[in-house]
Each structure stands twice: as structure tokens, then as C-alpha cells.
Short mmCIF file of C-alpha atoms in Angstrom, two decimals:
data_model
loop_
_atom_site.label_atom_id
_atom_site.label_comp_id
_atom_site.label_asym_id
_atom_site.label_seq_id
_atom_site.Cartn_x
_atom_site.Cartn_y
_atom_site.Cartn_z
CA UNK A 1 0.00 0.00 0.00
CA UNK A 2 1.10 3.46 -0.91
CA UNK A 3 1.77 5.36 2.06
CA UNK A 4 2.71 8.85 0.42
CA UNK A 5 0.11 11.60 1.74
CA UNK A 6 -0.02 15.34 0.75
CA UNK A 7 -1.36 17.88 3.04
CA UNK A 8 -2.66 21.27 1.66
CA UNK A 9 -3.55 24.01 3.69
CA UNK A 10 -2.52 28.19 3.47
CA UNK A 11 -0.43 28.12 6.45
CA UNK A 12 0.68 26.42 9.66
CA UNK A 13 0.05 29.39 12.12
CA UNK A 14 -2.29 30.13 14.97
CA UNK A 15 -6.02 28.08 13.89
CA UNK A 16 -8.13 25.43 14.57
CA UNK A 17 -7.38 23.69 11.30
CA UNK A 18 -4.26 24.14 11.97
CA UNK A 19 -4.00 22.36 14.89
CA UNK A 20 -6.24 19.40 13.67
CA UNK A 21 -3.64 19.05 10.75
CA UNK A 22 -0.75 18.75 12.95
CA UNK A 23 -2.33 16.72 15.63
CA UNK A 24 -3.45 14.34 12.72
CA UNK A 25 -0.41 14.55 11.18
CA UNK A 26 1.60 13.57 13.74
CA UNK A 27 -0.36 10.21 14.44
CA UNK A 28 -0.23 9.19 10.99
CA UNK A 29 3.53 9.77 11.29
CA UNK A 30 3.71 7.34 14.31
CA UNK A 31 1.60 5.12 11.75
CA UNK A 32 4.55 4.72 8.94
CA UNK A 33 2.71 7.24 6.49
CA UNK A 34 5.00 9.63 4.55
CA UNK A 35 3.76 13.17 4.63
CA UNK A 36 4.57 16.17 3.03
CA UNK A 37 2.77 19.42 3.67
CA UNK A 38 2.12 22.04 1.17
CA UNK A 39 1.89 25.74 1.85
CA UNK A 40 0.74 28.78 0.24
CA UNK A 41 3.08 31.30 2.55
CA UNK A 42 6.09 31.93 2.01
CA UNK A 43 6.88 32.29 5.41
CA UNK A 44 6.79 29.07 7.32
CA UNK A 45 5.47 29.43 10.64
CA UNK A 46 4.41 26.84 12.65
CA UNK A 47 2.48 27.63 15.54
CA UNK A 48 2.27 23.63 17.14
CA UNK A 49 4.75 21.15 17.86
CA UNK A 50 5.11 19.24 14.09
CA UNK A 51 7.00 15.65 13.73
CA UNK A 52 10.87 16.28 12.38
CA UNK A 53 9.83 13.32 9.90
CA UNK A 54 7.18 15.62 8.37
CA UNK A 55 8.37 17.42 4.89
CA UNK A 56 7.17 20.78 4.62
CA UNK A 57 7.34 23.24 1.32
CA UNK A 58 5.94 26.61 0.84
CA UNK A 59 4.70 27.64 -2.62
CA UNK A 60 4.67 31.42 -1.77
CA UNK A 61 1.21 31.76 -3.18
CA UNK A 62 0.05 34.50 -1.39
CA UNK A 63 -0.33 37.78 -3.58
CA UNK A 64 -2.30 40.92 -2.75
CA UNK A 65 -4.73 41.47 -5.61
CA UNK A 66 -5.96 44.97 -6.35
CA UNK A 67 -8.87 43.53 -8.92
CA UNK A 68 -10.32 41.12 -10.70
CA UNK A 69 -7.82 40.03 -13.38
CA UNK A 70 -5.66 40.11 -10.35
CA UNK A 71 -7.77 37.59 -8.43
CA UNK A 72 -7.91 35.58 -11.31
CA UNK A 73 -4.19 35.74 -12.27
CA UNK A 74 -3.03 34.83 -9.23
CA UNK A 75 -5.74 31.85 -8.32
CA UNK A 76 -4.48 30.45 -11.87
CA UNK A 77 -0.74 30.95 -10.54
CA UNK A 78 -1.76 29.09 -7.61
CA UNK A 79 -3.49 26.20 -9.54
CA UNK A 80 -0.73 25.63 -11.57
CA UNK A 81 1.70 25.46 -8.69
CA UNK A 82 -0.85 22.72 -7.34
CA UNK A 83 -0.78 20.89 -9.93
CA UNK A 84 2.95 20.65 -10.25
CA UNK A 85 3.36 19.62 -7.08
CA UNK A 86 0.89 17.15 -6.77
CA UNK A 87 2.22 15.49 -10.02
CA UNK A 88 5.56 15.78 -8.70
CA UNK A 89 4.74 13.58 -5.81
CA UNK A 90 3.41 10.27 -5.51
CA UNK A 91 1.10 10.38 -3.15
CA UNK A 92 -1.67 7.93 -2.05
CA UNK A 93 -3.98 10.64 -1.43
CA UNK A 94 -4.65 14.21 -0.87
CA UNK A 95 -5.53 16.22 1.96
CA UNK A 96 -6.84 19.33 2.04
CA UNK A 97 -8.28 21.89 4.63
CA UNK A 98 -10.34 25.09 4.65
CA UNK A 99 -13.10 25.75 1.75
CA UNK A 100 -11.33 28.19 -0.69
CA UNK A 101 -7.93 25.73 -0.68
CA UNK A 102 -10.52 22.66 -1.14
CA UNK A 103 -11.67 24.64 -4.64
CA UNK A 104 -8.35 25.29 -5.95
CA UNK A 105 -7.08 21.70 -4.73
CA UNK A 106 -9.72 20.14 -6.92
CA UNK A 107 -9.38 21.84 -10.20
CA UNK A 108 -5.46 21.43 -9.56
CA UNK A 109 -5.80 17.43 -9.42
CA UNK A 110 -8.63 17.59 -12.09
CA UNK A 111 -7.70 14.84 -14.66
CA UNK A 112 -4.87 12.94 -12.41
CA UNK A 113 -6.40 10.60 -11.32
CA UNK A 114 -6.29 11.39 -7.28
CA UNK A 115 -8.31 11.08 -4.54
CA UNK A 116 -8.78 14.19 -2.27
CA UNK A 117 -9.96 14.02 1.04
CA UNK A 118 -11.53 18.00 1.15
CA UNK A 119 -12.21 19.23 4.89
CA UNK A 120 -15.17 21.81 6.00
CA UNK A 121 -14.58 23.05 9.17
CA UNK A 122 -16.81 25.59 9.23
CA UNK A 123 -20.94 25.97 8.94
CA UNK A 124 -20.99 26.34 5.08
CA UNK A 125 -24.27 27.74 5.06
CA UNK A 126 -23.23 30.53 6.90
CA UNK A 127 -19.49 31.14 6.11
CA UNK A 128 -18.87 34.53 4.33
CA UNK A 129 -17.62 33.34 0.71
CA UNK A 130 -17.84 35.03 -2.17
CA UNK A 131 -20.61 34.08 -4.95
CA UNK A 132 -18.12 32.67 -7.11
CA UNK A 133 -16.39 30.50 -4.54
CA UNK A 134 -19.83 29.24 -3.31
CA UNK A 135 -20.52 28.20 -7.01
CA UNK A 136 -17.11 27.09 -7.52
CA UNK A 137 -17.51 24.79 -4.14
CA UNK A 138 -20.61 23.51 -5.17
CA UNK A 139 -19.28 22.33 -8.90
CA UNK A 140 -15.93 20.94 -7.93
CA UNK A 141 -16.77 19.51 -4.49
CA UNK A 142 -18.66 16.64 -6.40
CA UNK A 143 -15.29 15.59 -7.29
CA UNK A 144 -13.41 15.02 -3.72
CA UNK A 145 -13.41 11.18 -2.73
CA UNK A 146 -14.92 12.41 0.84
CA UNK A 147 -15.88 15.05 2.34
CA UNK A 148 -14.85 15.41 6.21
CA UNK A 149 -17.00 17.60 8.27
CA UNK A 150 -17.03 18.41 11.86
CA UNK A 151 -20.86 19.31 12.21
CA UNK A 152 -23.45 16.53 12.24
CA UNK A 153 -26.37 17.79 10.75
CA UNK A 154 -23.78 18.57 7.58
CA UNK A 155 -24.83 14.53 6.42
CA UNK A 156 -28.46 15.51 6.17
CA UNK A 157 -27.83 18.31 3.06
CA UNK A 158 -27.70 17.03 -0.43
CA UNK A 159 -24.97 19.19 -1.26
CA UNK A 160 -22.79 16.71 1.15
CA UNK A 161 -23.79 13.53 0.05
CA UNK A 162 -20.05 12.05 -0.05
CA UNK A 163 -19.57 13.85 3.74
CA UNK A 164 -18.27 12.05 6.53
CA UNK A 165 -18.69 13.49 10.34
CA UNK A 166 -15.72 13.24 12.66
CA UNK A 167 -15.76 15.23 15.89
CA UNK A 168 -13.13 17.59 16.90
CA UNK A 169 -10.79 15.93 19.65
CA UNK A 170 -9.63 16.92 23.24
CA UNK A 171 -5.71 18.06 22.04
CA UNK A 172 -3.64 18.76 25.46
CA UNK A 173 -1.78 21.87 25.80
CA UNK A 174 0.56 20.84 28.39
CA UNK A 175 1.00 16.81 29.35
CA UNK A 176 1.53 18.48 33.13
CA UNK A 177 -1.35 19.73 35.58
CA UNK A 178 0.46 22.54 37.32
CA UNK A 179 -1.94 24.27 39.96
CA UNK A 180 -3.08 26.99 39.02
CA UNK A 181 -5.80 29.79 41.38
CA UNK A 182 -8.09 31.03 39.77
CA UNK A 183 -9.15 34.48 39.27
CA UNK A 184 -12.30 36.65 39.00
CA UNK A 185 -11.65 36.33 34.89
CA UNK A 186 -14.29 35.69 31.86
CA UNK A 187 -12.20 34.18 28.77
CA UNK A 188 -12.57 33.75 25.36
CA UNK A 189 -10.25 32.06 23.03
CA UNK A 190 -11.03 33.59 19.16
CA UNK A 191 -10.03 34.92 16.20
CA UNK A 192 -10.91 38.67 16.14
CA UNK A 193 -13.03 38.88 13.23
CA UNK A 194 -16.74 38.71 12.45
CA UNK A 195 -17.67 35.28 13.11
CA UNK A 196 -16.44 35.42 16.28
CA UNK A 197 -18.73 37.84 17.20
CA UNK A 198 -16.21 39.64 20.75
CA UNK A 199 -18.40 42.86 20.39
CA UNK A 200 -21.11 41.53 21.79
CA UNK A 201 -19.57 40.03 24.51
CA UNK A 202 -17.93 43.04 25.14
CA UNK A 203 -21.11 44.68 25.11
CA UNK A 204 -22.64 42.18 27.61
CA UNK A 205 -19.86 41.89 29.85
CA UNK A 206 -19.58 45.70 30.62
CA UNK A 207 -23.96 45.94 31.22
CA UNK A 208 -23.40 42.88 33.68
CA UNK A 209 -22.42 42.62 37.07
CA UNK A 210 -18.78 41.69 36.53
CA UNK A 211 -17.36 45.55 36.47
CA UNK A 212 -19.27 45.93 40.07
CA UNK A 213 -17.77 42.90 41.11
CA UNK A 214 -14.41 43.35 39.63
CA UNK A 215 -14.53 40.88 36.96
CA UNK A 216 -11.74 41.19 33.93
CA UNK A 217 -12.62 40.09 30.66
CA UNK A 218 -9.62 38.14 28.89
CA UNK A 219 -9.56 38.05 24.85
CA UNK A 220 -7.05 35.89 23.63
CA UNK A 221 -6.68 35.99 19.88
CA UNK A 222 -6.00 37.90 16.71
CA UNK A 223 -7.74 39.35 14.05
CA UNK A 224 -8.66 42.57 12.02
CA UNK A 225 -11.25 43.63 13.99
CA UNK A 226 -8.45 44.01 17.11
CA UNK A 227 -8.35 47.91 16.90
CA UNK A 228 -12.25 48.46 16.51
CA UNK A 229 -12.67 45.97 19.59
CA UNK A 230 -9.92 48.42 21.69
CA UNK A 231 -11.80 51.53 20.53
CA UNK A 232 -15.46 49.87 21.65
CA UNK A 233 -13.77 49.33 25.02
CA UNK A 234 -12.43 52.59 25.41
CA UNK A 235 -15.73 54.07 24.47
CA UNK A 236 -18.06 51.90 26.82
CA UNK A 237 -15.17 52.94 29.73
CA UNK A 238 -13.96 49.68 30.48
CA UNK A 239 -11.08 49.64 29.12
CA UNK A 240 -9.37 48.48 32.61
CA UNK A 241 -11.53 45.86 32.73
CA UNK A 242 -11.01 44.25 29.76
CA UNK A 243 -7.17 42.92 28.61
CA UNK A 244 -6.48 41.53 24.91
CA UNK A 245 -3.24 39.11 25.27
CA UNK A 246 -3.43 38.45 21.55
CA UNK A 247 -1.46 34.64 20.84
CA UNK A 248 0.22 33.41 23.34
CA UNK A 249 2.21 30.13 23.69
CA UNK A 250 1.17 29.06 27.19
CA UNK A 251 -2.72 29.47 26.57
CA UNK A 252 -3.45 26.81 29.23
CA UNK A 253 -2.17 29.02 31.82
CA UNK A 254 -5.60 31.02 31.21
CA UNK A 255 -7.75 28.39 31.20
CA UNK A 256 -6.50 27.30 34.58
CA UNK A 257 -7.30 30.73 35.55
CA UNK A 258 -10.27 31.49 34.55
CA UNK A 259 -13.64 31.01 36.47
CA UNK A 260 -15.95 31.35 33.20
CA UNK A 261 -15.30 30.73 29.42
CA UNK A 262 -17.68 32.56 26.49
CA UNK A 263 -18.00 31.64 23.05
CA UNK A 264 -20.21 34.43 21.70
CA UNK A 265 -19.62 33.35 18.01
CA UNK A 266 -22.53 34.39 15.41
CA UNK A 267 -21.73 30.84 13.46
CA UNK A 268 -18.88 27.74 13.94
CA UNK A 269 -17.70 24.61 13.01
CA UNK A 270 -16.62 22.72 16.22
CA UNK A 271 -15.14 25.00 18.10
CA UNK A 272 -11.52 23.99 19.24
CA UNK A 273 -11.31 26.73 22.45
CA UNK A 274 -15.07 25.18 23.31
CA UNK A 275 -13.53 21.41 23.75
CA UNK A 276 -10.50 23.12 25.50
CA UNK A 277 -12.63 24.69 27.96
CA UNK A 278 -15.03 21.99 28.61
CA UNK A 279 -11.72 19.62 29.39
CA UNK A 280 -10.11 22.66 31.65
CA UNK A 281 -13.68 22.55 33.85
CA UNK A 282 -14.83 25.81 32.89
CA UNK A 283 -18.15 26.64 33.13
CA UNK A 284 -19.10 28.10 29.69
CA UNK A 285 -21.83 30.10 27.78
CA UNK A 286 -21.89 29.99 24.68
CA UNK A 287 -24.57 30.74 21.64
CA UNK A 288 -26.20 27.95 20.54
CA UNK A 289 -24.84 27.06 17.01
CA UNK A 290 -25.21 23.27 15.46
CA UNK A 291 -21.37 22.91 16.87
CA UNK A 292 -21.82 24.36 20.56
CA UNK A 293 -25.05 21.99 20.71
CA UNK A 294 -23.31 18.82 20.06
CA UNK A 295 -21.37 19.39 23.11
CA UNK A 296 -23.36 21.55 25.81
CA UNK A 297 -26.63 20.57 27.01
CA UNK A 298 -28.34 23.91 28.25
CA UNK A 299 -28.22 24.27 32.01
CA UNK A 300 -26.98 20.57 32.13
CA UNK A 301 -22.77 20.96 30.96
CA UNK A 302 -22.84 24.53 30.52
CA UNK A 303 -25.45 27.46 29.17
CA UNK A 304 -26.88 28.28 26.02
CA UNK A 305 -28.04 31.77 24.14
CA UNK A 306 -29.90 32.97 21.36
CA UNK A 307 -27.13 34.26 18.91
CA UNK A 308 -26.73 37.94 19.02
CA UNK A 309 -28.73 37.88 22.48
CA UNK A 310 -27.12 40.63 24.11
CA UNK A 311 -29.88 40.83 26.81
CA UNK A 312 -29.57 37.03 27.49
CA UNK A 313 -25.72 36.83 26.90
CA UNK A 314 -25.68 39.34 29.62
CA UNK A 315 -28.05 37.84 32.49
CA UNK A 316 -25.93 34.48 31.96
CA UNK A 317 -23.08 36.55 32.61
CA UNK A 318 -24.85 37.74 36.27
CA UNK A 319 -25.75 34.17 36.80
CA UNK A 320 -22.46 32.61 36.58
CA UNK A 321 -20.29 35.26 38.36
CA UNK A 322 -23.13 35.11 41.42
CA UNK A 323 -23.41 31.42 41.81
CA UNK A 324 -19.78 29.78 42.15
CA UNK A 325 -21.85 26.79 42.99
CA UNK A 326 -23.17 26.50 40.03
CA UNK A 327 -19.74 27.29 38.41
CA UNK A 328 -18.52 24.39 40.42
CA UNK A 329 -21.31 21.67 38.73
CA UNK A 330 -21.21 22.96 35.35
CA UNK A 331 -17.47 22.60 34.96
CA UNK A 332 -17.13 19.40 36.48
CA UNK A 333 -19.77 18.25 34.02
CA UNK A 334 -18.50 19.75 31.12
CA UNK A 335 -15.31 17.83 31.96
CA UNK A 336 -16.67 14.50 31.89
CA UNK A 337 -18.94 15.09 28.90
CA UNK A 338 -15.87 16.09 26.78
CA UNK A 339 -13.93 13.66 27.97
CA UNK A 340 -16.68 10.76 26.28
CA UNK A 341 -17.60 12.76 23.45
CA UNK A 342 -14.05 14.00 22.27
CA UNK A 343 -11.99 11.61 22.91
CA UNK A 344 -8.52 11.21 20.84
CA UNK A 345 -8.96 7.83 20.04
CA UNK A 346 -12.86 8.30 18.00
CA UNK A 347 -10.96 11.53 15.90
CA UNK A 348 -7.42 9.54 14.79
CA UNK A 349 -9.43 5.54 14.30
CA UNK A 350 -12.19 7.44 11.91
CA UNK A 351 -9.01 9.39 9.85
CA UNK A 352 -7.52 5.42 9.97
CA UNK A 353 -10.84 4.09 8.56
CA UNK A 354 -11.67 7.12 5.77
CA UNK A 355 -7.97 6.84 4.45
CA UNK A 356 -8.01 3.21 3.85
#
């Protein structure tokens, strides 16, 4: 059997994909596979621990594009570059991750005679593409050998009919437990951008109780939307309150820290930082996507809201920073859940299976 994979994904820094890719990659390392890892920076920065055995090679596809003959210039460029490399090496099959790389993947390999594996880790039908890529996605994804989701309901929709549903796994930070007191903190673990939706926690956070109570809101994360997200702090005048750490390497020393965990997001895949929290005993709120919902069980593991509930986002807020108690149950429970639900072993045996 063939053992030659290729991995294709824009970068190796700070992401959830990311960190699924290496955590998978490794394994299949440890399982005799061969694996080479394409990029489209030209920068290589990796962001997790990666295997020494692992070949990595950046194509330096990234190009600013100032219009549309630009856009389409460069996504030829970058389909050629594909192509070359995929001929180049002889691989068993093809990985790749995020939707837009999927695309250009496919119409790279079209004619070769491989089988892609394309991962969605995202909701699609609410993920802000473009018209063309959503058309694009919907013509060429016909042509991947599976489609690996990490949202359930995802198997239901005809457009996914080749779509297989792994769950996100529990990856540890740090193999040791160091202890840890915990503070009067909220936390949230996101990309700064849209999706992630940090203005209205910000919003909620400085109505509640917590600024009365000396509560400090923790954002750890990076994104565009970092120096709006300052200036809404400054205006609301909590800007003492609320700290952004941007990425840091030792991100478990936060979750041992904290006391609550929010994941305000407007839509997800499977969140990562959710999983992460639920394993560090947090108790959590967080809006109640198709993702959130496979994990928390309202008022059972954790606590649910309407997304874009400010009112409600913000009376779970009171609840949770009044009633350590309640704190107390919700975490422990969360822990356990995960710990069934995510475990290592479901994620790396389905990869096993789907590869095979």
C-alpha cells in the first residue's frame, strides 16, 4: 500500500485547522505514512509542535490582488503550482483543509487521477464566501473522494452527500497539571473577526455585574477587527476591565485561571477553544450554534443563548459570576462530557478508517 500523503492548507500558524492538521499529522507519522505538507506562505510558521519526519514546502502563493484580473491571475498561478506539485509527488492521497484551498485543490488534481480528502470546518451555510467561490464549491466539491466535516447535521444536506462526520478531539496543551488559582476572569479564546462575534460580549460583559464585582474580561486571539474591539472598550469605559493578550504560547495558563469561558460566536464549526474549555472545567456560555449543541446541554454541561442575544448573553453573565456553585457543577460536568464525546482515540481511528 502506498503510504505517500499530501497535506494542503494556506499556512501552519495560529487556527483550529491548523492544529487538527498537525495533531493528525503527527499520528499518521507514528503510523509509517509519509507526509509532506504544502503551503501557500512563504513564510513558514508553525504555531504547534510538528513531527521532524514531516516534509514541509511553501509555494509562496500568497499575492495581494488589487482587482479582478488580479484575483484571477493569481488563483491560476496558484493552480498551476498545485498541480505541479501534486504530479511531482506520488502520493496515495490528498488532503486538504479550509473551503477556498478545497476549490483550488480540486481543479489542480482535475484529470490525475487522485483522490482528495476535502475538509469543512466551518458551517458552510453561513461562512462569508464570495458568490463565485460558493458556485465554484458547489461544482468541484462533487469531485473530492470524501468530504470530512465536523458538524453533524452537515450529512443531512444534499450538497454533502459524499460527507463524513468526525468530531473535533480533546488536544492537550501541556501533558503536566500545574496548579493553578483562579481568578475573577471571563475568557474567550477567538479569532478577532466577524464570526467570532467579541463585540457583543464586550457589550454584555460591561452591562453585567462583573465591572461591580471586579470581573476582567480576557480576549485571547487575533484578528482585524483588534483595533475596533480596543476603541469599543475605550468608548463603553472599560477599558481596565477588559485585557487583549493576543497569541500566546502558554494558553493553558488562562484556562486554569479562569472562572468562566464565552463563546459568543454568530456561526462555527466545532469549536476547538469550546472542547479546550469543557476539558479545563470551565463553566461556559456559549450561543447555541449546530457545533456548541453537540457538546453543551443547556443548564446541564454549561449554558446556552440565542445568537446575538445581548440581553440574554448578559443575564448568563450575572448568573455565573453570582453562583460559584453553580460554576462548580457545570465545569465538572463539562469535563466528563468532553472527555466521552471527544476523545482522541474516535478523531485519529475514523481518519484510519476514511484513508483506507
Amino acid at each position: 500500500m502506498n503510504k505517500n500523503l499530501i497535506f494542503i492548507i494556506p499556512d501552519l500558524d495560529i487556527g483550529g485547522a491548523q492544529r487538527i492538521l498537525i495533531f493528525l499529522v503527527n499520528f499518521l507519522i507514528k503510523k509509517g505514512f509519509n507526509i509532506k505538507i504544502i503551503l501557500f506562505k512563504k513564510k513558514i510558521k508553525i504555531s504547534f509542535k510538528l513531527s521532524k519526519k514531516v516534509k514541509v514546502q511553501s509555494l509562496n502563493l500568497y499575492k495581494p490582488s488589487f482587482n479582478i484580473f488580479q484575483k484571477i491571475f493569481y488563483n491560476l498561478y496558484r493552480i498551476i503550482k498545485i498541480r505541479e506539485e501534486i504530479k511531482n509527488y506520488n502520493s496515495y492521497k490528498i488532503i486538504s483543509f479550509l473551503s477556498t484551498t478545497n476549490v483550488l485543490t480540486l481543479i489542480a488534481a482535475t484529470g490525475l487521477n487522485k483522490k482528495i480528502i476535502v475538509n469543512e470546518r466551518n458551517d458552510p451555510s453561513k461562512q462569508q464566501l464570495s458568490v463565485v467561490w460558493k458556485f465554484l464549491r458547489l461544482i468541484f466539491y462533487r469531485y473530492a473522494d470524501k468530504i470530512i466535516t465536523n458538524l453533524p447535521h452537515i450529512k443531512n444536506n444534499f450538497f454533502y452527500k459524499k460527507s463524513y462526520f468526525i468530531p473535533n478531539p480533546i488536544i492537550l496543551f501541556s501533558p503536566k497539571e500545574k496548579k493553578i488559582n483562579k481568578r475573577k476572569i471571563i475568557l474567550t479564546v477567538a479569532r478577532l473577526n466577524y464570526q467570532k462575534n467579541i463585540d457583543l460580549l464586550i457589550k454584555s460583559f460591561s452591562k453585567s455585574l462583573a465591572i461591580k464585582k471586579n470581573w476582567r474580561l480576557i480576549i485571547l486571539g487575533k484578528g482585524d477587527d483588534k483595533n475596533r474591539l480596543i476603541k469599543l472598550t475605550n468608548d463603553l469605559n472599560i477599558k481596565k476591565f477588559v485585557n487583549f493578550k493576543g497569541v500566546i504560547e502558554k494558553i493553558d495558563f488562562w484556562y486554569k485561571k479562569a472562572e468562566i469561558f464565552i463563546l459568543p460566536s454568530r456561526y462555527e464549526g466545532m469549536p476547538n477553544s469550546l472542547i479546550e474549555a469543557m476539558n479545563y472545567k470551565k463553566a461556559i456560555i456559549a450561543s447555541n450554534m449546530p457545533g456548541t449543541k453537540y457538546f453543551i446541554k443547556n443548564n446541564v454541561n454549561g449554558i446556552l443563548f440565542k445568537v446575538n442575544d445581548e440581553k440574554r448573553l448578559t443575564n448568563n453573565i450575572n448568573l455565573l459570576i453570582t453562583n460559584k456553585k453553580l460554576r462548580k457543577i457545570l465545569g465538572n460536568k463539562a469535563y466528563k462530557d468532553v472527555n466521552r464525546i471527544a476523545n482522541p482515540e474516535i478523531f485519529l481511528n475514523s481518519w484510519l478508517k476514511y484513508l483506507k
